[in-house]
Each structure stands twice: as structure tokens, then as C-alpha cells.
Short mmCIF file of C-alpha atoms in Angstrom, two decimals:
data_model
loop_
_atom_site.label_atom_id
_atom_site.label_comp_id
_atom_site.label_asym_id
_atom_site.label_seq_id
_atom_site.Cartn_x
_atom_site.Cartn_y
_atom_site.Cartn_z
CA MET X 1 98.47 -81.07 -143.09
CA ILE X 2 101.14 -83.13 -144.85
CA ALA X 3 99.77 -85.70 -147.27
CA ALA X 4 100.59 -89.37 -146.93
CA PRO X 5 98.30 -91.09 -149.25
CA GLY X 6 97.75 -94.70 -148.89
CA VAL X 7 98.80 -94.86 -145.27
CA PRO X 8 95.85 -94.62 -142.59
CA GLY X 9 96.78 -91.88 -140.06
CA GLY X 10 99.87 -91.29 -142.11
CA ALA X 11 99.36 -87.48 -142.57
CA ALA X 12 99.04 -87.16 -138.69
CA MET X 13 102.37 -89.09 -138.14
CA ALA X 14 103.97 -87.04 -140.90
CA ALA X 15 102.86 -83.80 -139.22
CA LEU X 16 104.16 -84.46 -135.82
CA GLY X 17 107.57 -83.32 -136.61
CA PRO X 18 106.50 -79.65 -137.60
CA LEU X 19 103.96 -79.57 -135.02
CA ALA X 20 106.64 -80.36 -132.19
CA GLY X 21 109.56 -78.48 -133.82
CA VAL X 22 108.25 -75.56 -135.43
CA LEU X 23 105.08 -74.88 -133.60
CA GLY X 24 106.12 -76.09 -130.29
CA PHE X 25 103.26 -78.41 -129.43
CA SER X 26 103.45 -80.47 -126.13
CA PRO X 27 103.36 -84.16 -126.27
CA GLU X 28 99.82 -83.72 -124.89
CA ALA X 29 98.77 -81.62 -127.67
CA GLN X 30 100.11 -83.82 -130.21
CA ALA X 31 98.39 -86.76 -128.81
CA LEU X 32 94.97 -84.67 -128.91
CA MET X 33 95.75 -83.82 -132.63
CA ILE X 34 96.20 -87.46 -133.21
CA ALA X 35 93.02 -88.32 -131.61
CA LEU X 36 90.97 -85.68 -133.27
CA TYR X 37 92.72 -86.63 -136.72
CA ILE X 38 91.78 -90.40 -136.38
CA ALA X 39 88.22 -89.31 -135.29
CA MET X 40 87.63 -87.24 -138.23
CA ASP X 41 89.61 -89.27 -140.85
CA SER X 42 86.95 -92.03 -141.17
CA PHE X 43 84.42 -89.27 -142.12
CA GLY X 44 86.68 -87.97 -144.80
CA THR X 45 87.25 -91.34 -146.44
CA ALA X 46 83.60 -92.13 -146.44
CA CYS X 47 82.70 -88.75 -148.08
CA ASN X 48 85.77 -89.53 -150.74
CA VAL X 49 84.53 -92.97 -151.30
CA THR X 50 80.85 -91.78 -151.81
CA GLY X 51 81.83 -88.91 -153.87
CA ASP X 52 84.03 -91.22 -156.35
CA GLY X 53 80.94 -93.50 -156.52
CA ALA X 54 78.61 -90.62 -157.43
CA LEU X 55 81.02 -89.48 -160.10
CA THR X 56 81.53 -92.92 -161.36
CA VAL X 57 77.70 -93.29 -161.72
CA ILE X 58 77.33 -90.03 -163.54
CA VAL X 59 80.16 -90.66 -166.05
CA ASP X 60 78.81 -94.08 -166.65
CA ARG X 61 75.41 -92.70 -167.55
CA LEU X 62 76.75 -89.99 -169.87
CA HIS X 63 78.97 -92.48 -171.55
CA ARG X 64 75.84 -94.62 -172.34
CA LYS X 65 74.22 -91.93 -174.04
#
């Protein structure tokens, strides 16, 4: 997918052009892709934040030694 950091749902919006123009997705298929992206995006963000926090704890403990 095309990256659009810092914009919630931005990657899905940026991908609509190639989905419709290159791949020939219908408006219904595009709507389904947006809905699926919104449903999974929050899980990806949660994993990213949790991983960043875990790495911060590890680096902090290593730095204290």
C-alpha cells in the first residue's frame, strides 16, 4: 500500500487512485477496501505503539547498565 504517515486512513485514500485506475476496482470494491483498512488500522497502530514502548524499555535498561 502507498504510505501516508501521520494521516489516519491516509494510505487507503492515497491507494484509491491506483486501485481504480490501474486495477479497475469498482466503487463498491473501493468502499470495501476502505472499510477493511479502517478495521485493521487500529490493530496495526496498537502493535506499533506497543513495540515502540517495549523497545524503549529494553534500551533504557541496557543504557542503565
